[in-house]
Coordinates of C-alpha atoms (C1' of nucleotides) in Angstrom, one line a residue:
Chain X
M1 CA 46.7 -20.8 -2.3
T2 CA 43.2 -19.4 -2.9
P3 CA 40.9 -21.9 -4.7
P4 CA 39.1 -20.8 -7.8
F5 CA 35.9 -19.0 -7.3
T6 CA 33.0 -21.5 -7.1
F7 CA 31.1 -21.9 -10.3
L8 CA 27.7 -20.3 -9.8
D9 CA 26.7 -19.6 -13.4
H10 CA 24.1 -22.4 -13.3
C11 CA 22.4 -20.6 -10.4
L12 CA 22.4 -17.1 -11.6
K13 CA 19.5 -16.3 -13.9
S14 CA 17.6 -13.2 -15.0
G15 CA 14.2 -12.5 -16.5
D16 CA 10.7 -11.5 -15.7
S17 CA 10.2 -14.0 -12.9
L18 CA 6.4 -13.4 -12.6
V19 CA 5.8 -14.2 -16.3
G20 CA 6.3 -17.7 -17.6
V21 CA 4.8 -21.1 -18.1
R22 CA 4.3 -22.9 -14.8
S23 CA 5.5 -26.4 -15.7
T24 CA 7.1 -28.5 -18.4
Q25 CA 3.9 -30.4 -18.6
S26 CA 2.0 -27.2 -19.4
I27 CA 4.5 -26.5 -22.2
A28 CA 4.2 -30.1 -23.6
Q29 CA 0.4 -29.8 -23.6
L30 CA 0.4 -26.2 -24.8
Q31 CA -1.6 -25.4 -21.8
V32 CA -2.6 -21.8 -20.8
G33 CA -4.9 -21.7 -17.7
A34 CA -7.7 -24.1 -18.3
V35 CA -7.2 -24.1 -22.1
T36 CA -5.1 -27.2 -23.3
R37 CA -4.3 -28.0 -26.9
S38 CA -2.3 -31.3 -26.8
T39 CA -4.0 -33.8 -24.6
Q40 CA -2.2 -36.7 -26.3
E41 CA 1.5 -37.4 -26.5
T42 CA 2.9 -35.5 -29.5
I43 CA 6.3 -35.6 -31.1
F44 CA 7.0 -32.2 -29.6
G45 CA 5.9 -33.5 -26.2
Q46 CA 8.1 -36.5 -26.4
A47 CA 11.1 -34.4 -27.5
L48 CA 10.5 -32.0 -24.7
E49 CA 10.5 -34.8 -22.1
E50 CA 13.8 -36.2 -23.5
T51 CA 15.5 -32.8 -23.5
V52 CA 14.4 -32.0 -20.0
E53 CA 15.8 -35.3 -18.8
R54 CA 19.1 -34.5 -20.7
A55 CA 19.2 -31.1 -19.1
I56 CA 18.6 -32.5 -15.6
A57 CA 21.4 -35.0 -16.1
L58 CA 23.8 -32.3 -17.3
R59 CA 22.9 -30.0 -14.3
M60 CA 23.3 -32.9 -11.9
Q61 CA 26.8 -33.5 -13.4
L62 CA 27.5 -29.8 -12.8
M63 CA 26.7 -30.0 -9.1
A64 CA 28.7 -33.1 -8.7
T65 CA 31.8 -31.5 -10.2
N66 CA 34.7 -30.6 -7.8
I67 CA 36.6 -27.6 -8.7
R68 CA 40.4 -28.1 -8.5
D69 CA 41.7 -25.7 -11.1
V70 CA 40.6 -23.3 -13.8
S71 CA 40.2 -26.1 -16.3
D72 CA 37.4 -27.5 -14.2
V73 CA 35.6 -24.2 -14.3
S74 CA 35.9 -24.1 -18.1
E75 CA 34.5 -27.6 -18.3
M76 CA 31.6 -26.6 -16.1
A77 CA 30.8 -23.6 -18.2
A78 CA 30.6 -25.9 -21.3
I79 CA 28.3 -28.3 -19.5
N80 CA 26.2 -25.4 -18.3
A81 CA 25.9 -24.0 -21.8
K82 CA 25.0 -27.4 -23.2
A83 CA 22.2 -27.8 -20.6
H84 CA 20.9 -24.4 -21.5
D85 CA 21.0 -24.9 -25.2
C86 CA 19.3 -28.3 -25.2
L87 CA 16.2 -26.6 -23.9
A88 CA 16.3 -23.8 -26.5
N89 CA 13.3 -25.1 -28.5
A90 CA 11.2 -25.6 -25.3
R91 CA 12.1 -22.1 -24.2
L92 CA 11.0 -20.6 -27.5
I93 CA 7.7 -22.5 -27.5
A94 CA 7.1 -21.5 -23.9
D95 CA 7.8 -17.9 -24.7
R96 CA 5.3 -18.1 -27.6
L97 CA 2.7 -19.6 -25.2
V98 CA 3.1 -16.6 -23.0
G99 CA 2.9 -14.3 -26.0
Q100 CA -0.3 -16.0 -27.1
Q101 CA -1.8 -15.3 -23.7
L102 CA -0.7 -11.7 -23.7
E103 CA -2.1 -11.2 -27.2
A104 CA -5.4 -12.9 -26.5
S105 CA -5.8 -10.6 -23.4
G106 CA -8.6 -12.6 -21.9
N107 CA -10.3 -13.6 -25.2
S108 CA -10.5 -17.4 -25.0
R109 CA -11.5 -17.8 -28.7
T110 CA -8.4 -15.8 -29.8
L111 CA -6.3 -17.9 -27.5
R112 CA -7.6 -21.2 -28.8
R113 CA -7.0 -20.1 -32.4
G114 CA -3.4 -19.1 -31.5
L115 CA -2.7 -22.4 -29.7
S116 CA -4.0 -24.4 -32.7
A117 CA -1.5 -22.6 -34.9
L118 CA 1.3 -23.0 -32.3
E119 CA 0.6 -26.8 -32.1
I120 CA 1.5 -27.1 -35.7
E121 CA 4.5 -24.8 -35.5
A122 CA 5.9 -26.6 -32.5
E123 CA 5.9 -29.9 -34.3
I124 CA 7.7 -28.4 -37.3
V125 CA 10.3 -26.6 -35.1
T126 CA 10.9 -29.9 -33.2
H127 CA 11.8 -31.5 -36.6
G128 CA 14.6 -29.0 -36.9
D129 CA 13.1 -26.7 -39.5
S130 CA 15.2 -23.5 -39.1
A131 CA 13.0 -21.4 -41.3
A132 CA 10.0 -22.3 -39.1
R133 CA 12.1 -21.5 -36.0
G134 CA 13.0 -18.1 -37.4
R135 CA 9.4 -17.4 -38.1
L136 CA 8.4 -18.4 -34.6
E137 CA 11.1 -16.3 -33.1
R138 CA 9.8 -13.2 -34.9
E139 CA 6.2 -13.8 -33.9
T140 CA 7.3 -14.3 -30.3
T141 CA 9.3 -11.2 -30.2
Q142 CA 6.3 -9.2 -31.5
A143 CA 3.9 -10.8 -29.1
L144 CA 6.1 -10.1 -26.1
T145 CA 6.5 -6.4 -27.0
L146 CA 3.9 -4.6 -25.1
G147 CA 2.3 -1.3 -26.2
G148 CA 4.1 -1.4 -29.5
S149 CA 7.3 -0.2 -27.9
G150 CA 10.5 -2.2 -28.0
E151 CA 11.4 -0.9 -24.6
K152 CA 8.5 -2.8 -23.0
R153 CA 9.5 -6.2 -24.0
V154 CA 8.6 -9.0 -21.6
R155 CA 11.3 -11.5 -20.9
P156 CA 9.5 -14.6 -19.7
F157 CA 11.2 -16.7 -17.1
H158 CA 10.1 -20.3 -17.2
W159 CA 11.3 -21.6 -13.8
S160 CA 10.8 -25.3 -14.7
L161 CA 13.1 -24.9 -17.7
E162 CA 15.7 -22.8 -15.9
F163 CA 15.9 -25.2 -12.9
P164 CA 14.7 -28.5 -14.4
E165 CA 16.5 -30.5 -11.7
V166 CA 14.5 -28.8 -9.0
L167 CA 11.1 -28.2 -10.5
N168 CA 10.3 -31.5 -12.2
G169 CA 9.4 -34.8 -10.6
A170 CA 7.0 -35.9 -7.8
H171 CA 8.5 -33.9 -4.9
S172 CA 9.6 -30.9 -6.9
G173 CA 10.3 -27.4 -5.5
F174 CA 12.9 -25.4 -3.6
D175 CA 13.5 -26.1 0.1
A176 CA 13.4 -22.4 0.8
V177 CA 12.5 -19.3 -1.2
I178 CA 13.5 -16.0 0.3
G179 CA 13.6 -12.4 -0.9
N180 CA 12.9 -8.7 -0.7
P181 CA 10.7 -8.2 -3.7
P182 CA 10.1 -4.8 -5.3
W183 CA 7.1 -3.1 -3.6
A184 CA 4.8 -1.4 -6.1
S185 CA 1.1 -0.8 -6.2
F186 CA -0.8 -0.6 -9.5
S187 CA -3.4 1.7 -8.1
G188 CA -3.7 4.5 -5.6
R189 CA -1.6 7.7 -5.3
Q190 CA 1.7 6.0 -5.9
A191 CA 0.4 3.9 -8.7
V192 CA 2.9 2.3 -11.1
P193 CA 1.6 2.1 -14.7
L194 CA 0.5 -1.4 -15.7
E195 CA 0.2 -2.6 -19.3
P196 CA -3.4 -3.8 -19.8
A197 CA -2.1 -7.1 -21.3
L198 CA 0.0 -7.8 -18.2
D199 CA -2.9 -6.8 -15.9
K200 CA -5.1 -9.5 -17.6
Y201 CA -2.2 -12.0 -17.6
W202 CA -1.6 -11.7 -13.9
A203 CA -5.3 -11.7 -13.1
E204 CA -5.5 -15.1 -15.0
E205 CA -2.4 -16.6 -13.5
F206 CA -2.4 -15.4 -9.9
A207 CA -5.1 -15.8 -7.3
V208 CA -3.7 -12.9 -5.2
F209 CA -4.2 -10.4 -8.1
S210 CA -7.8 -9.8 -7.2
G211 CA -7.6 -7.4 -4.3
W212 CA -5.3 -4.4 -4.0
K213 CA -3.1 -5.1 -7.0
T214 CA 0.6 -5.0 -6.1
L215 CA 3.8 -6.5 -7.4
H216 CA 4.9 -7.8 -4.0
S217 CA 1.6 -9.7 -3.6
L218 CA 2.4 -11.6 -6.8
F219 CA 5.8 -12.5 -5.4
V220 CA 4.2 -14.0 -2.3
E221 CA 2.2 -16.4 -4.5
Q222 CA 5.2 -17.1 -6.7
F223 CA 7.4 -17.9 -3.7
A224 CA 4.8 -20.3 -2.4
R225 CA 4.5 -22.1 -5.7
L226 CA 8.2 -22.4 -6.1
A227 CA 8.7 -23.9 -2.6
S228 CA 8.3 -27.6 -2.3
T229 CA 5.4 -29.0 -0.2
D230 CA 7.7 -29.1 2.9
G231 CA 9.5 -26.0 1.8
S232 CA 9.6 -22.5 3.5
I233 CA 9.2 -19.0 2.2
G234 CA 10.4 -15.7 3.7
V235 CA 9.3 -12.4 2.2
L236 CA 10.0 -8.8 3.2
L237 CA 6.7 -6.9 2.8
P238 CA 5.1 -3.6 3.6
A239 CA 3.4 -4.0 7.0
P240 CA -0.1 -3.1 5.6
V241 CA -0.1 -6.5 4.0
A242 CA -0.8 -7.9 7.4
D243 CA -4.1 -6.2 8.0
L244 CA -5.5 -4.1 5.1
D245 CA -8.6 -5.5 3.5
G246 CA -7.1 -5.1 0.0
Y247 CA -4.5 -7.7 0.9
A248 CA -7.0 -10.3 2.1
P249 CA -6.5 -12.5 -1.0
V250 CA -2.8 -12.6 -0.2
R251 CA -3.4 -13.7 3.3
S252 CA -6.1 -16.2 2.2
F253 CA -3.8 -17.7 -0.4
I254 CA -0.8 -18.2 1.8
R255 CA -2.8 -19.6 4.7
A256 CA -4.2 -22.2 2.4
A257 CA -0.8 -23.0 1.0
K258 CA 1.6 -22.9 4.0
Y259 CA 1.7 -22.6 7.8
V260 CA 2.2 -18.9 8.5
R261 CA 4.4 -18.2 11.5
E262 CA 2.7 -15.5 13.6
P263 CA 3.3 -13.0 14.9
L264 CA 5.0 -11.7 11.8
L265 CA 8.4 -10.0 12.5
Y266 CA 7.7 -6.2 12.5
F267 CA 10.5 -3.8 11.6
G268 CA 8.7 -0.5 11.8
E269 CA 9.4 2.5 9.6
E270 CA 13.2 2.5 9.8
A271 CA 14.2 -0.8 8.4
F272 CA 15.4 0.7 5.1
A273 CA 17.1 4.0 4.7
G274 CA 14.9 6.5 3.0
V275 CA 11.8 4.3 3.2
V276 CA 9.0 5.5 5.4
Q277 CA 6.6 2.6 4.8
P278 CA 6.8 0.2 7.8
S279 CA 7.9 -3.3 6.9
C280 CA 7.5 -6.8 8.2
A281 CA 8.6 -10.3 7.3
L282 CA 6.2 -13.0 6.3
I283 CA 7.6 -16.5 7.1
A284 CA 5.5 -19.5 6.1
V285 CA 6.7 -23.1 6.4
G286 CA 5.7 -26.6 5.3
N287 CA 2.1 -27.6 4.9
P288 CA -0.8 -25.6 6.2
P289 CA -2.3 -26.7 9.5
P290 CA -5.0 -29.5 9.1
S291 CA -7.7 -26.9 9.5
G292 CA -5.9 -24.6 7.0
K293 CA -8.4 -23.0 4.7
P294 CA -8.6 -19.7 2.8
D295 CA -8.8 -17.1 5.5
G296 CA -8.2 -13.4 4.8
A297 CA -8.2 -12.4 8.4
P298 CA -5.4 -10.1 9.5
F299 CA -2.0 -11.5 10.4
I300 CA -0.8 -10.8 13.9
L301 CA 2.2 -8.4 13.7
G302 CA 5.0 -8.7 16.2
A303 CA 6.1 -5.8 18.4
S304 CA 3.5 -3.2 17.5
G305 CA 5.9 -0.3 17.7
L306 CA 4.0 1.3 20.5
P307 CA 6.3 2.6 23.2
T308 CA 5.9 1.3 26.7
T309 CA 4.3 3.8 29.0
G310 CA 6.4 3.5 32.0
P311 CA 5.7 2.3 35.6
N312 CA 1.9 2.8 35.2
E313 CA 1.8 0.6 32.1
S314 CA -0.7 -1.9 33.6
D315 CA -3.1 1.0 34.3
F316 CA -2.8 2.1 30.7
H317 CA -3.6 -1.4 29.3
R318 CA -6.5 -1.9 31.8
A319 CA -7.9 1.5 30.7
I320 CA -7.7 0.6 27.1
Q321 CA -9.4 -2.8 27.9
Q322 CA -12.1 -0.9 29.7
L323 CA -12.7 1.5 26.8
N324 CA -13.1 -1.6 24.5
D325 CA -16.3 -2.4 26.4
R326 CA -17.9 1.1 26.0
G327 CA -20.7 1.8 23.6
R328 CA -20.1 3.2 20.1
P329 CA -21.5 6.4 18.5
P330 CA -24.4 6.3 16.1
A331 CA -23.2 5.1 12.7
D332 CA -24.4 8.2 10.9
A333 CA -22.6 10.6 13.3
F334 CA -19.6 10.9 11.0
A335 CA -19.2 11.4 7.3
D336 CA -16.7 12.5 4.6
P337 CA -18.8 14.9 2.6
G338 CA -16.0 17.3 1.7
V339 CA -15.4 18.8 -1.7
H340 CA -13.8 16.3 -4.1
T341 CA -11.7 18.4 -6.4
G342 CA -11.5 15.5 -8.8
N343 CA -9.0 16.4 -11.6
C344 CA -9.7 20.1 -11.4
S345 CA -8.1 21.0 -8.1
K346 CA -6.0 23.8 -9.5
K347 CA -9.0 25.3 -11.3
I348 CA -11.6 25.2 -8.5
V349 CA -9.5 25.8 -5.4
L350 CA -7.7 29.2 -5.6
T351 CA -5.8 31.4 -3.2
Q352 CA -7.9 34.4 -4.3
A353 CA -11.5 34.8 -5.5
G354 CA -11.6 35.3 -9.2
S355 CA -13.3 38.2 -10.9
V356 CA -15.6 36.0 -13.0
G357 CA -18.0 33.5 -11.5
E358 CA -19.2 32.6 -8.1
F359 CA -16.6 32.0 -5.3
A360 CA -17.0 30.9 -1.7
H361 CA -14.5 30.2 1.1
V362 CA -13.3 26.6 1.5
R363 CA -11.5 25.1 4.4
E364 CA -8.7 22.5 4.4
G365 CA -7.6 20.0 7.0
R366 CA -4.9 22.4 8.1
S367 CA -7.5 24.8 9.3
V368 CA -8.6 22.4 12.0
F369 CA -7.0 22.3 15.5
A370 CA -8.3 20.9 18.8
Y371 CA -11.1 23.2 19.9
R372 CA -10.1 25.8 17.3
L373 CA -11.0 26.4 13.7
E374 CA -9.0 28.9 11.7
A375 CA -10.5 31.1 9.1
P376 CA -10.4 29.6 5.6
Q377 CA -7.5 30.6 3.4
K378 CA -8.7 29.3 0.1
W379 CA -11.5 30.1 -2.3
L380 CA -13.7 27.7 -4.2
H381 CA -15.0 28.4 -7.7
I382 CA -18.4 27.0 -7.0
D383 CA -19.9 27.5 -10.5
Y384 CA -16.9 26.2 -12.4
Q385 CA -18.1 24.4 -15.5
A386 CA -16.2 21.1 -16.1
A387 CA -14.7 20.7 -19.6
D388 CA -14.7 17.3 -21.3
G389 CA -12.9 14.7 -19.1
E390 CA -12.9 16.9 -16.0
Y391 CA -14.8 16.0 -12.9
F392 CA -15.3 17.2 -9.3
T393 CA -17.9 17.2 -6.6
I394 CA -19.1 20.3 -4.9
R395 CA -22.3 20.0 -2.8
D396 CA -24.8 22.6 -1.9
L397 CA -23.6 24.9 0.9
S398 CA -26.5 23.6 3.1
V399 CA -24.8 20.2 3.1
Y400 CA -21.6 21.7 4.6
Q401 CA -23.6 23.9 7.0
G402 CA -25.3 20.7 8.3
F403 CA -22.2 19.6 10.2
P404 CA -21.6 21.4 13.5
I405 CA -18.1 19.8 14.0
L406 CA -15.1 19.3 11.7
L407 CA -12.2 17.0 12.2
R408 CA -8.8 17.0 10.6
Q409 CA -8.2 13.9 8.4
T410 CA -4.4 13.9 8.3
A411 CA -3.6 13.4 12.0
K412 CA -2.4 10.7 14.4
R413 CA -5.6 11.0 16.6
P414 CA -9.0 12.7 16.3
I415 CA -8.7 16.5 16.3
A416 CA -12.0 18.4 16.3
A417 CA -13.3 21.9 16.3
A418 CA -16.7 23.6 16.2
H419 CA -17.8 24.5 12.6
D420 CA -18.2 28.2 13.4
S421 CA -18.9 30.4 10.4
P422 CA -19.8 27.3 8.4
T423 CA -18.7 27.1 4.8
H424 CA -17.4 24.6 2.2
F425 CA -14.6 22.2 3.2
R426 CA -12.4 19.9 1.2
N427 CA -12.2 16.2 1.8
S428 CA -9.1 16.6 3.9
V429 CA -11.7 17.5 6.5
L430 CA -14.1 15.0 8.1
A431 CA -17.4 16.0 9.6
C432 CA -19.6 15.1 12.6
R433 CA -23.3 15.7 12.7
G434 CA -23.2 15.8 16.4
I435 CA -24.8 13.3 18.9
S436 CA -28.5 13.5 19.4
G437 CA -29.3 15.1 22.8
V438 CA -25.6 16.0 23.5
S439 CA -24.3 19.6 23.2
T440 CA -21.6 20.4 20.7
P441 CA -19.1 21.4 23.4
L442 CA -19.5 18.0 25.1
V443 CA -18.9 16.2 21.8
L444 CA -15.8 18.3 21.2
A445 CA -14.5 17.5 24.7
W446 CA -15.0 13.8 23.9
L447 CA -13.4 13.8 20.5
N448 CA -10.3 15.8 21.6
S449 CA -9.9 13.9 24.8
T450 CA -6.7 12.1 25.7
A451 CA -8.7 8.9 26.3
V452 CA -10.0 8.9 22.8
G453 CA -6.6 9.8 21.4
A454 CA -4.8 7.0 23.3
W455 CA -7.5 4.5 22.3
H456 CA -7.2 5.5 18.7
M457 CA -3.4 5.3 18.6
T458 CA -3.5 1.9 20.3
K459 CA -6.2 0.4 18.0
V460 CA -5.3 2.0 14.7
R461 CA -2.0 0.8 13.3
E462 CA -1.9 3.6 10.7
A463 CA -2.0 6.2 13.5
N464 CA 1.5 5.1 14.5
Q465 CA 3.1 5.6 11.1
G466 CA 4.9 8.8 10.2
A467 CA 3.7 8.4 6.6
F468 CA 0.3 10.0 6.1
P469 CA -1.3 9.1 9.4
Q470 CA -5.0 9.5 8.8
V471 CA -8.2 9.5 10.9
K472 CA -10.8 7.7 9.0
V473 CA -14.6 7.7 9.3
R474 CA -14.6 4.0 10.2
H475 CA -12.2 4.8 13.1
L476 CA -14.4 7.6 14.3
R477 CA -17.5 5.3 14.3
D478 CA -15.6 2.9 16.4
L479 CA -14.6 5.3 19.2
P480 CA -15.7 4.5 22.7
V481 CA -18.4 6.9 23.9
P482 CA -18.7 8.2 27.5
D483 CA -21.8 8.2 29.7
W484 CA -23.2 11.5 28.3
A485 CA -25.3 12.1 31.4
V486 CA -22.2 11.8 33.7
L487 CA -20.3 14.1 31.5
A488 CA -23.1 16.7 31.4
E489 CA -23.4 16.5 35.1
S490 CA -19.7 17.2 35.7
I491 CA -19.1 20.0 33.2
G492 CA -22.3 20.6 31.3
G493 CA -22.9 24.2 32.5
Q494 CA -19.3 25.3 32.1
A495 CA -18.6 23.3 28.9
P496 CA -19.1 26.2 26.4
A497 CA -16.8 28.5 28.3
L498 CA -14.2 25.7 28.9
V499 CA -14.2 24.9 25.2
R500 CA -13.7 28.5 24.3
S501 CA -10.8 28.7 26.7
A502 CA -9.4 25.4 25.4
G503 CA -9.5 27.0 21.9
D504 CA -7.1 29.7 23.3
Q505 CA -4.8 26.9 24.5
D506 CA -5.7 27.3 28.2
A507 CA -4.1 24.3 29.7
T508 CA -6.4 24.3 32.8
A509 CA -9.5 24.3 30.7
I510 CA -8.1 21.5 28.5
A511 CA -7.2 19.4 31.5
T512 CA -10.6 20.0 33.1
L513 CA -12.4 18.8 30.0
D514 CA -10.1 15.9 29.6
E515 CA -10.5 14.6 33.2
A516 CA -14.3 14.9 32.9
V517 CA -14.3 12.8 29.8
S518 CA -12.1 10.1 31.4
H519 CA -14.4 10.1 34.4
A520 CA -17.5 9.7 32.1
L521 CA -15.7 6.8 30.3
G522 CA -15.4 5.1 33.7
L523 CA -11.7 5.5 34.1
S524 CA -10.1 5.9 37.5
T525 CA -7.7 8.8 38.3
A526 CA -4.8 6.4 38.1
Q527 CA -5.9 5.2 34.7
H528 CA -6.4 8.8 33.5
A529 CA -2.9 9.6 34.5
A530 CA -1.6 6.5 32.7
I531 CA -3.5 7.5 29.6
V532 CA -2.1 11.0 29.7
S533 CA 1.5 9.8 29.9
G534 CA 0.9 6.9 27.5
L535 CA -0.5 9.2 24.8
A536 CA 2.4 11.6 25.3
A537 CA 4.8 8.8 24.8
M538 CA 3.1 7.6 21.7
L539 CA 3.1 11.1 20.2
G540 CA 6.7 11.5 21.2
E541 CA 5.9 14.4 23.6
T542 CA 7.0 15.0 27.1
S543 CA 4.6 13.5 29.6
G544 CA 2.6 16.1 31.6
A545 CA 3.4 18.9 29.2
Chain J
dG1 C1' 24.2 38.4 8.8
dG2 C1' 23.1 35.8 4.8
dA3 C1' 23.5 31.3 2.4
dT4 C1' 23.3 26.6 2.8
dG5 C1' 22.2 22.2 4.5
dA6 C1' 20.2 19.0 8.0
dA7 C1' 16.6 17.6 10.8
dG8 C1' 12.1 17.5 12.2
dA9 C1' 7.2 18.7 12.0
dA10 C1' 3.1 19.1 9.6
dC11 C1' 0.5 17.7 6.3
dT12 C1' -3.1 16.3 0.5
dA13 C1' -5.1 14.7 -3.4
dT14 C1' -7.1 11.4 -6.1
dA15 C1' -8.2 7.0 -8.2
dG16 C1' -10.4 2.8 -7.3
dC17 C1' -13.6 0.3 -4.9
dT18 C1' -18.1 -0.5 -2.4
dT19 C1' -22.6 0.6 -1.2
dC20 C1' -27.0 2.4 -1.9
Chain F
dG1 C1' -25.1 6.3 -11.6
dA2 C1' -24.2 8.8 -7.4
dA3 C1' -22.4 9.0 -3.0
dG4 C1' -19.4 7.4 0.3
dC5 C1' -15.2 5.2 1.8
dT6 C1' -10.3 4.1 1.5
dA7 C1' -5.3 3.7 0.3
dT8 C1' -1.0 5.7 -0.7
dA9 C1' 8.2 2.1 -0.6
dG10 C1' 5.8 10.4 0.7
dT11 C1' 6.2 15.5 0.1
dT12 C1' 6.6 20.1 1.6
dC13 C1' 7.4 23.4 4.8
dT14 C1' 9.7 25.2 8.9
dT15 C1' 13.2 25.5 12.1
dC16 C1' 17.7 25.1 13.6
dA17 C1' 22.7 24.6 13.0
dT18 C1' 26.8 25.6 10.5
dC19 C1' 29.7 27.9 7.4
dC20 C1' 31.7 31.7 5.2

DNA sequence: GGATGAAGAACTATAGCTTC
DNA sequence: GAAGCTATAGTTCTTCATCC
């Protein structure tokens, strides 16, 4: 005979798990952040302490109950309801505390005033005044309704009241907290709207809400808070959490709270169907190491996702190591001066020149190919007058003409072409001022070289993701430079003709330029061959094609 | 041979933040 | 305040295969 289904109701809960009062002590003292109203034991505080103890006893009784038949399940449901109900007043007052905080929205004077009123109301409600309780419920509902719309009602989840037996006492906390939290950013292209009151609330309550503001960052901090001192956490996160600067507060927080197991498990871009963002697992256990202090340095990711390069793999890695030791280009060699269309893109970038106003050709990233620049396909309304609230940035033509080389921004590796017939370009194009004393064809050979491409794809994690791989200015400034004299000596005279042929997809010319750059970077013939096959593998191409 | 769908390749725009 | 830099649980376009 199949036994009755185990009673799990006391474990299953719902609510806004990132909004709530942190501890029963905070509720008893009406404490919000650093602001505390009740520093002495009040009737409300004493009553809360007693009801929490009663709830703990009931929930312990639940866990000790053996299920033999359906009547046991009914009895457990009654105990569970009793445990829940005895904390009803505490829950209401905790809800009101959160409401006060949302209403005050960072204004400490408003908050203090609200807490003074709540202190009185809490005492009256504790004495069993149903009218006062009704009044408090209405005020709370109103305070928790954001933006004046009933659809945006916050449902605080007070962990210490929902799991009193776990989160009260000297060694409180869960042994393990694991989860795949929702991933959402509150800024950037895929920004999810955020109510200003919640923005302020999370900024006050969470240390991690100071860098790149995301929902998943908040969960990392919440998981760490809910775990006991010896407890562990496991969180599925987007891989950029491991190394982007915006996530430094998250890394700093978790390193100070727990021992982070590195390398993090890396799952690449195919862990979830339909999700392009690469993912990883952050596992942190027990206490931080003795030297554990806030440190926002990148986490080490596990298998990088880079494919192996075959039998000449050691040549490949030695070559990359060698490129690490090369010099870097001048810091001002690269820039991102392109047209910022602001919020007027459809008005200032057109497929045809208009009949009224001044128009000029404008290039986009898609015009740039290795050694080849296509004629611009779009027109820029350069004397467009912005209306109220509109903005954009178009510089003087001379600024755009001052860059002899253009690079495609959306690409897995640097792709550069000479800026012939110079004109305006959008910020999907990056620009190079050239290198002092070096001819443009030699700089093009360097930027388009296999060695630079392989180095870039090895060093820049974003280069390996299918979702919006981008070459960034800081990446270009970090490229290893060849010995220009050696490069000039080997191909200097023929470079202009070779670059022209390379623009026509002449494989021999491309290979000649490529080998010369590797040589000038100090790579051996074997290392160059390894770089060629390695880059082909990383780009998913057939080696030697 | 045209319509439809699947798979793969190629690729942008803009808001927020930092620096000057 | 202007200029420069950076990030984005993706989107659009093209090609190829299959069906009718």
